[in-house]
Amino acid sequence: MTIELRCIKCPKTYPVNEVRYNCDCGGLLDVWHDLESLRPQINHALFDGRLRGAPTPRVNPNTNSGVWRYQEIILPTAVSNLVSRPEGNTPLYEHPRLSTWVGANNFFLKHEGENPTGSFKDRGMTVGVTQAKLMGSRAVACASTGNTSASLAAYAALAGIPAFIFIPSGKISSGKLAQALAYGAQTLQIEGDFDDAMNLVQEVCNNMGIYLLNSLNPFRLEGQKSIPLEIVQGLQWQPPDWIVFPAGNLGNTSAFGKALYEAQQLGLIDKVPRLAAIQAAGASPFYQSYQTNFAEHKTVKAETIATAIQIGNPVSYPRAIRALQWTNGLVTSVTDQEIMDAKAMVDQVGIGCEPASAASVAGTRQLIARGIIKPEETVVSILTGHLLKDPTSTVDYHTGGWPNAQFANPPIKLEATLEAVQRVIGKKL
Ligand code: F0G
């Protein structure tokens, strides 16, 4: 046995080539690696050697991809099977003005918006679509708040597999809708919210033998494990104290917890960073459940400017609780105003992100103000999506849509004369 599907609730296991997302008992599934037999093969030198691999114009996933570099602990298969752009290898940014605003001395941003389709979803999708190809799936599908659908559309197109995407009508940003249409996915605009679309796509996939590529799918999460792996490798295998990230359907929360658990078991890290999952206040079922110490499993009708995380009933809920246990993690929430101001700060220093991503920066700032994160601790916040994913919310913020916008930079209207232009520029200099 190298890998198998294993229930997170009961001891049952299934072969990896069986199409299923839940155990017979209803529990969610993990892709489970035999860590004992992997331990002798896995070490820093193996992964560092690939980082230094010769650059090549061809996709060479083991060296060019920040996902397949860790292939042994993600999905072992022949390189010729991989559906890769390649993805990952995203930068870790540091900016003094941002660090000061957040209140952290060692504050890094891992920019997942700099993946091929502009979000972290590509890391999961390269693995999910590779698995679909390995199993000969006749079609793939997902429900999405936008980024998953953009990524699935692209990777399915690469692999030549038909893709059906279910999106909540009028609730995804224009950049993401444009990508799905452009990459040729069949786009089904559901009259309902994300949670309705998520329920529907599961039924359709089960009834019609279509492979489901939401983060319910454990192979997706295997790819997303590469985010914390790349973070610790990028910091020369010195784990940060905290990894802070926006949380919606809880795929990342689950994947990050599993990655860090496995990395510690394999001896890649000797300390596990604490996870801080940040929800938007209007879409915070996980935070509300956390406040009851998970005695109650809350669901909500979600509403937030951060449409990417506008989710009221996250599917990976139990896996995410386990991730918090593995990492001594926590959950908090931030308001839409805090999200948009944090986003404007990230944008203003020249880095830029979409609204949901900025929840991680707003959350870091809040946790420092509350004394939970100490200013001298090392913090990596994840920016999950690119600035251009949601131009409408950005333009709105800067043009009066947010009366309390702290960092609005409105355009200046003026006559087309040299005198008028020079007067305006003169005042600004
Ligand atoms: N940030 C962005 C930009 C996202 O698109 C998502 C999720 C998240 C954060 C939350 O991650 O679901 O793993 O907790 N977007 C999904 C989608 C739901 O359909 O694109 P999560």
Coordinates of C-alpha atoms and ligand atoms in Angstrom, one line a residue:
M1 CA 0.0 0.0 0.0
T2 CA 1.4 3.4 -0.9
I3 CA -1.8 5.4 -0.6
E4 CA -5.5 4.7 0.1
L5 CA -8.7 6.6 0.9
R6 CA -9.3 6.5 4.6
C7 CA -12.4 7.7 6.6
I8 CA -11.7 10.4 9.1
K9 CA -14.5 9.0 11.4
C10 CA -14.2 5.2 11.3
P11 CA -11.3 2.8 10.5
K12 CA -12.7 2.0 7.0
T13 CA -10.4 2.3 3.9
Y14 CA -11.0 2.2 0.2
P15 CA -8.7 1.9 -2.9
V16 CA -7.7 5.3 -4.4
N17 CA -9.2 4.5 -7.8
E18 CA -12.7 4.1 -6.3
V19 CA -14.8 7.2 -7.1
R20 CA -16.1 8.3 -3.7
Y21 CA -16.0 11.4 -1.5
N22 CA -17.6 9.9 1.7
C23 CA -17.3 6.7 3.6
D24 CA -20.3 4.4 3.9
C25 CA -20.7 5.8 7.5
G26 CA -21.0 9.3 6.0
G27 CA -17.5 10.5 7.2
L28 CA -15.2 12.5 4.9
L29 CA -12.2 10.8 3.3
D30 CA -8.5 11.5 3.4
V31 CA -5.9 10.4 0.9
W32 CA -3.7 8.5 3.4
H33 CA 0.0 8.0 2.8
D34 CA 2.0 5.3 4.5
L35 CA 4.2 7.7 6.5
E36 CA 6.2 4.9 8.0
S37 CA 7.5 3.6 4.7
L38 CA 7.9 7.2 3.3
R39 CA 10.0 8.4 6.2
P40 CA 13.4 7.1 5.0
Q41 CA 12.9 8.6 1.5
I42 CA 11.7 12.1 2.5
N43 CA 14.1 14.8 3.5
H44 CA 15.0 18.4 2.9
A45 CA 17.7 17.6 0.3
L46 CA 15.2 15.8 -1.9
F47 CA 12.9 18.8 -2.2
D48 CA 15.7 21.4 -2.2
G49 CA 17.4 19.6 -5.0
R50 CA 14.3 19.9 -7.1
L51 CA 14.2 23.7 -6.4
R52 CA 17.5 24.0 -8.0
G53 CA 16.5 21.9 -11.0
A54 CA 17.5 23.3 -14.4
P55 CA 15.0 25.7 -15.9
T56 CA 13.4 24.3 -19.0
P57 CA 10.8 25.7 -21.5
R58 CA 8.9 22.4 -21.2
V59 CA 6.7 21.7 -18.1
N60 CA 8.8 19.5 -15.9
P61 CA 6.4 19.2 -13.0
N62 CA 8.9 17.8 -10.5
T63 CA 11.1 20.9 -10.7
N64 CA 8.9 23.6 -12.2
S65 CA 5.7 23.0 -10.1
G66 CA 5.5 24.0 -6.5
V67 CA 2.9 21.2 -6.1
W68 CA 4.6 18.2 -7.9
R69 CA 7.9 19.0 -6.3
Y70 CA 6.4 17.2 -3.2
Q71 CA 4.9 14.4 -5.3
E72 CA 5.8 11.5 -3.0
I73 CA 3.6 13.0 -0.3
I74 CA 0.8 14.2 -2.6
L75 CA 0.0 11.8 -5.4
P76 CA 2.7 9.3 -6.7
T77 CA 2.2 8.7 -10.4
A78 CA 4.3 8.9 -13.6
V79 CA 5.3 12.4 -14.6
S80 CA 3.7 11.8 -18.0
N81 CA 0.2 11.6 -16.3
L82 CA 0.4 15.0 -14.7
V83 CA -1.9 17.8 -15.8
S84 CA 0.2 20.8 -14.8
R85 CA 0.7 24.4 -16.0
P86 CA 3.0 24.3 -13.8
E87 CA 1.5 25.9 -10.6
G88 CA 2.9 27.1 -7.2
N89 CA 6.3 28.5 -6.6
T90 CA 4.5 31.7 -5.5
P91 CA 6.5 34.5 -3.8
L92 CA 6.7 35.3 -0.1
Y93 CA 6.5 39.1 0.1
E94 CA 7.5 41.4 2.9
H95 CA 6.7 45.1 3.0
P96 CA 7.7 47.5 5.8
R97 CA 4.6 49.7 5.5
L98 CA 2.3 46.8 5.6
S99 CA 4.2 45.2 8.5
T100 CA 3.9 48.5 10.5
W101 CA 0.1 48.7 9.7
V102 CA -0.4 45.1 10.8
G103 CA 1.8 45.5 13.8
A104 CA 4.1 42.4 13.2
N105 CA 7.8 42.6 12.8
N106 CA 8.2 39.4 10.8
F107 CA 5.2 39.5 8.5
F108 CA 5.1 37.7 5.2
L109 CA 2.5 37.4 2.5
K110 CA 2.4 34.2 0.4
H111 CA 0.7 35.3 -2.8
E112 CA -1.4 32.5 -4.1
G113 CA -3.0 34.9 -6.5
E114 CA 0.1 34.5 -8.6
N115 CA -0.8 31.0 -9.7
P116 CA -1.7 30.3 -13.4
T117 CA -5.4 31.2 -13.0
G118 CA -4.9 33.7 -10.3
S119 CA -5.8 31.7 -7.2
F120 CA -4.6 28.9 -4.9
K121 CA -7.2 26.6 -6.4
D122 CA -4.7 25.6 -9.2
R123 CA -2.7 23.7 -6.6
G124 CA -5.6 21.5 -5.8
M125 CA -6.9 21.3 -9.3
T126 CA -3.6 20.0 -10.9
V127 CA -4.0 17.0 -8.6
G128 CA -7.8 16.6 -8.9
V129 CA -7.7 16.8 -12.7
T130 CA -4.7 14.4 -12.8
Q131 CA -6.7 11.9 -10.7
A132 CA -9.7 12.4 -13.0
K133 CA -7.5 11.6 -16.0
L134 CA -6.0 8.6 -14.3
M135 CA -9.5 7.2 -13.6
G136 CA -10.7 8.0 -17.2
S137 CA -13.5 10.3 -15.9
R138 CA -16.0 11.2 -18.6
A139 CA -16.6 14.7 -17.2
V140 CA -15.7 16.8 -14.1
A141 CA -17.8 19.3 -12.2
C142 CA -17.8 21.7 -9.2
A143 CA -19.9 24.3 -7.4
S144 CA -18.0 27.5 -6.9
T145 CA -17.9 31.0 -5.7
G146 CA -15.7 31.6 -8.7
N147 CA -12.1 30.7 -8.3
T148 CA -12.6 26.9 -8.2
S149 CA -14.6 27.1 -11.4
A150 CA -12.0 29.3 -13.1
S151 CA -9.3 26.8 -12.2
L152 CA -11.3 23.7 -13.0
A153 CA -12.3 25.2 -16.4
A154 CA -8.6 25.7 -17.2
Y155 CA -7.3 22.4 -16.0
A156 CA -10.1 20.4 -17.6
A157 CA -9.4 22.2 -20.9
L158 CA -5.7 21.3 -20.6
A159 CA -6.7 17.7 -20.0
G160 CA -9.4 17.7 -22.7
I161 CA -12.1 16.6 -20.2
P162 CA -15.6 18.3 -20.4
A163 CA -16.3 20.5 -17.3
F164 CA -19.6 21.5 -15.8
I165 CA -19.5 24.3 -13.3
F166 CA -22.4 25.3 -10.9
I167 CA -22.3 29.0 -9.8
P168 CA -24.7 31.0 -7.8
S169 CA -26.3 33.4 -10.2
G170 CA -25.2 37.0 -9.8
K171 CA -22.9 36.1 -6.9
I172 CA -19.5 35.6 -8.5
S173 CA -17.2 38.4 -9.6
S174 CA -16.8 39.2 -13.2
G175 CA -13.2 38.2 -13.5
K176 CA -13.9 34.7 -12.4
L177 CA -17.0 34.3 -14.6
A178 CA -15.0 35.5 -17.6
Q179 CA -12.3 32.8 -17.0
A180 CA -14.9 30.0 -16.8
L181 CA -16.6 31.1 -20.0
A182 CA -13.3 31.7 -21.8
Y183 CA -11.8 28.3 -20.9
G184 CA -14.8 26.6 -22.3
A185 CA -16.6 25.1 -19.3
Q186 CA -20.3 24.6 -19.4
T187 CA -21.5 27.2 -16.9
L188 CA -24.7 26.6 -15.1
Q189 CA -25.9 29.7 -13.3
I190 CA -28.0 28.4 -10.4
E191 CA -30.8 30.5 -9.0
G192 CA -29.7 30.2 -5.4
D193 CA -26.5 30.6 -3.3
F194 CA -23.3 28.7 -3.2
D195 CA -24.7 26.2 -0.6
D196 CA -27.6 25.4 -2.9
A197 CA -25.2 24.9 -5.8
M198 CA -22.9 22.7 -3.7
N199 CA -25.9 20.4 -2.7
L200 CA -27.0 20.2 -6.4
V201 CA -23.6 19.4 -7.8
Q202 CA -23.1 16.5 -5.4
E203 CA -26.4 14.9 -6.4
V204 CA -25.7 15.4 -10.1
C205 CA -22.2 13.9 -9.9
N206 CA -23.5 10.9 -8.0
N207 CA -26.4 10.3 -10.4
M208 CA -24.5 10.9 -13.7
G209 CA -21.1 9.5 -13.0
I210 CA -19.3 12.9 -13.2
Y211 CA -16.2 13.4 -11.1
L212 CA -16.7 16.0 -8.4
L213 CA -13.8 18.4 -8.0
N214 CA -14.9 20.5 -5.1
S215 CA -12.6 20.4 -2.0
L216 CA -14.9 17.7 -0.7
N217 CA -12.7 15.6 -3.0
P218 CA -9.6 14.5 -1.0
F219 CA -7.2 14.7 -4.0
R220 CA -7.9 18.5 -4.2
L221 CA -6.7 18.9 -0.6
E222 CA -3.5 16.9 -1.3
G223 CA -2.5 19.6 -3.8
Q224 CA -3.4 22.4 -1.4
K225 CA -1.1 20.8 1.1
S226 CA 1.8 22.2 -1.0
I227 CA 1.1 25.8 0.3
P228 CA 2.4 25.2 3.9
L229 CA 5.1 22.9 2.5
E230 CA 6.3 25.7 0.2
I231 CA 6.1 28.2 3.0
V232 CA 8.3 26.2 5.3
Q233 CA 10.7 25.3 2.5
G234 CA 10.8 29.0 1.5
L235 CA 11.8 29.8 5.1
Q236 CA 14.6 27.3 5.0
W237 CA 12.5 24.7 6.9
Q238 CA 12.1 27.0 9.9
P239 CA 8.4 27.0 10.4
P240 CA 6.7 30.4 11.1
D241 CA 4.8 30.8 14.3
W242 CA 1.5 31.4 12.5
I243 CA -0.1 30.8 9.2
V244 CA -3.2 33.0 8.7
F245 CA -5.7 32.6 5.9
P246 CA -9.3 33.3 4.8
A247 CA -11.7 30.4 5.4
G248 CA -14.9 29.6 3.5
N249 CA -15.5 26.0 2.5
L250 CA -12.7 25.0 4.9
G251 CA -10.6 23.1 2.2
N252 CA -7.5 25.1 3.0
T253 CA -7.9 24.8 6.7
S254 CA -8.2 21.0 6.3
A255 CA -5.3 20.7 3.9
F256 CA -3.0 22.9 5.9
G257 CA -3.6 20.9 9.0
K258 CA -2.9 17.6 7.2
A259 CA 0.2 19.0 5.6
L260 CA 1.7 20.2 8.8
Y261 CA 0.8 17.0 10.7
E262 CA 2.5 14.9 8.0
A263 CA 5.5 17.2 7.7
Q264 CA 6.1 16.8 11.4
Q265 CA 5.6 13.0 11.3
L266 CA 8.1 12.8 8.4
G267 CA 10.7 14.9 10.3
L268 CA 10.5 17.8 7.8
I269 CA 9.6 20.3 10.5
D270 CA 10.2 20.1 14.3
K271 CA 7.6 22.7 15.2
V272 CA 4.0 23.0 13.9
P273 CA 2.9 26.6 13.1
R274 CA -0.5 27.6 14.6
L275 CA -3.3 28.0 12.0
A276 CA -5.6 31.0 12.2
A277 CA -8.6 30.7 10.0
I278 CA -10.3 34.0 9.3
Q279 CA -14.0 34.2 8.3
A280 CA -16.0 37.2 7.1
A281 CA -18.4 38.3 9.8
G282 CA -21.4 37.8 7.5
A283 CA -20.3 34.3 6.5
S284 CA -18.9 32.9 9.7
P285 CA -20.5 29.5 10.6
F286 CA -17.1 28.0 11.5
Y287 CA -16.3 30.9 13.8
Q288 CA -19.7 30.7 15.4
S289 CA -19.2 26.9 16.0
Y290 CA -15.7 27.5 17.3
Q291 CA -17.2 29.9 19.9
T292 CA -19.3 27.0 21.2
N293 CA -16.1 24.9 21.3
F294 CA -17.8 22.9 18.4
A295 CA -20.5 21.8 20.7
E296 CA -22.9 23.2 18.1
H297 CA -22.5 22.9 14.4
K298 CA -23.7 26.3 13.1
T299 CA -24.8 27.1 9.5
V300 CA -25.8 30.5 8.3
K301 CA -27.3 32.4 5.3
A302 CA -24.0 33.9 4.1
E303 CA -23.6 37.6 3.0
T304 CA -20.3 39.4 2.5
I305 CA -18.4 41.6 0.0
A306 CA -15.8 38.8 -0.1
T307 CA -17.9 36.7 -2.4
A308 CA -15.2 34.0 -2.6
I309 CA -15.9 33.0 1.0
Q310 CA -19.7 33.7 1.0
I311 CA -20.5 30.2 2.3
G312 CA -22.9 29.3 5.0
N313 CA -22.4 25.5 5.3
P314 CA -18.8 24.5 4.7
V315 CA -18.3 20.9 3.5
S316 CA -15.0 20.2 5.1
Y317 CA -16.2 21.1 8.6
P318 CA -15.0 18.0 10.5
R319 CA -11.7 17.9 8.7
A320 CA -11.2 21.5 9.6
I321 CA -11.8 20.9 13.3
R322 CA -9.2 18.2 13.2
A323 CA -6.8 20.6 11.6
L324 CA -7.2 23.1 14.5
Q325 CA -6.6 20.2 16.9
W326 CA -3.4 19.2 15.1
T327 CA -2.0 22.8 15.0
N328 CA -3.4 24.4 18.2
G329 CA -5.3 26.6 15.7
L330 CA -8.0 29.2 16.2
V331 CA -10.7 30.9 14.3
T332 CA -11.8 34.5 14.2
S333 CA -14.0 36.8 12.0
V334 CA -13.5 40.3 10.5
T335 CA -16.1 42.8 9.1
D336 CA -16.4 43.7 5.5
Q337 CA -15.1 47.2 6.3
E338 CA -12.0 45.7 7.8
I339 CA -11.6 43.4 4.8
M340 CA -11.8 46.2 2.3
D341 CA -9.5 48.5 4.3
A342 CA -6.9 45.7 4.6
K343 CA -7.3 45.0 0.9
A344 CA -6.6 48.7 0.1
M345 CA -3.5 48.5 2.2
V346 CA -2.2 45.4 0.4
D347 CA -3.1 47.0 -2.9
Q348 CA -1.5 50.3 -2.0
V349 CA 2.0 48.9 -1.3
G350 CA 1.9 47.4 -4.9
I351 CA 1.1 43.8 -4.1
G352 CA -2.7 43.6 -4.4
C353 CA -5.3 40.9 -3.8
E354 CA -9.0 40.2 -4.1
P355 CA -11.3 41.0 -1.1
A356 CA -11.5 37.5 0.5
S357 CA -7.7 37.3 0.6
A358 CA -7.4 40.5 2.6
A359 CA -9.4 38.8 5.4
S360 CA -6.1 37.1 6.3
V361 CA -4.4 40.5 6.7
A362 CA -7.3 42.1 8.6
G363 CA -7.3 38.9 10.8
T364 CA -3.6 39.1 11.5
R365 CA -4.0 42.8 12.5
Q366 CA -6.9 41.9 14.8
L367 CA -5.1 39.0 16.5
I368 CA -2.1 41.2 17.1
A369 CA -4.3 44.0 18.6
R370 CA -5.9 41.4 20.9
G371 CA -2.4 40.1 22.0
I372 CA -3.0 36.6 20.6
I373 CA -0.2 36.9 18.0
K374 CA 2.9 38.6 19.5
P375 CA 4.5 41.3 17.4
E376 CA 7.9 39.5 17.3
E377 CA 6.4 36.2 16.1
T378 CA 6.8 35.2 12.5
V379 CA 3.5 35.3 10.6
V380 CA 2.7 34.2 7.1
S381 CA -0.6 35.4 5.8
I382 CA -2.0 33.8 2.6
L383 CA -3.3 36.0 -0.2
T384 CA -5.6 33.5 -1.9
G385 CA -6.6 35.4 -5.1
H386 CA -5.4 38.1 -7.5
L387 CA -6.5 41.7 -7.4
L388 CA -8.0 41.5 -10.9
K389 CA -10.4 38.7 -10.0
D390 CA -12.9 41.3 -8.6
P391 CA -12.4 44.7 -10.2
T392 CA -15.9 45.9 -9.3
S393 CA -15.4 45.8 -5.6
T394 CA -12.1 47.6 -5.9
V395 CA -13.5 50.4 -8.1
D396 CA -16.5 50.7 -5.7
Y397 CA -14.2 51.2 -2.7
H398 CA -12.3 54.0 -4.4
T399 CA -15.2 55.8 -5.9
G400 CA -17.5 56.4 -2.9
G401 CA -19.2 53.0 -2.5
W402 CA -17.7 52.7 1.1
P403 CA -18.4 55.9 3.0
N404 CA -15.9 54.9 5.7
A405 CA -13.2 53.8 3.3
Q406 CA -9.9 54.7 5.0
F407 CA -7.7 54.4 2.0
A408 CA -9.9 55.5 -0.9
N409 CA -8.0 56.8 -4.0
P410 CA -10.7 58.3 -6.2
P411 CA -10.0 59.2 -9.8
I412 CA -9.9 63.0 -10.5
K413 CA -12.2 64.3 -13.2
L414 CA -11.0 67.4 -15.1
E415 CA -11.1 69.3 -18.4
A416 CA -8.8 68.3 -21.2
T417 CA -6.5 71.4 -20.8
L418 CA -2.8 71.6 -19.9
E419 CA -3.6 74.3 -17.3
A420 CA -6.2 72.1 -15.5
V421 CA -3.9 69.1 -15.5
Q422 CA -0.9 71.0 -14.3
R423 CA -3.0 72.6 -11.5
V424 CA -4.1 69.2 -10.2
I425 CA -0.6 67.6 -10.4
G426 CA 1.0 70.7 -8.8
K427 CA -1.3 70.3 -5.8
K428 CA -0.4 66.6 -5.4
L429 CA 3.4 67.1 -5.7
Ligands
F0G1 N1 -10.0 32.8 -0.8 C1 -10.4 32.7 -2.0 C2 -10.0 33.8 -3.0 C3 -11.3 31.7 -2.4 O1 -11.7 31.6 -3.7 C4 -11.8 30.8 -1.4 C5 -12.7 29.7 -1.8 C6 -11.3 30.9 -0.1 C7 -10.4 31.9 0.2 C8 -11.7 30.0 0.9 O2 -11.0 28.8 0.9 O3 -12.9 27.2 0.7 O4 -10.7 26.4 1.2 O5 -11.9 27.7 2.9 N2 -13.3 29.6 -2.9 C9 -14.1 28.5 -3.3 C10 -14.5 28.6 -4.7 C11 -15.2 28.1 -2.4 O6 -15.5 28.1 -5.2 O7 -13.8 29.3 -5.5 P1 -11.7 27.4 1.5

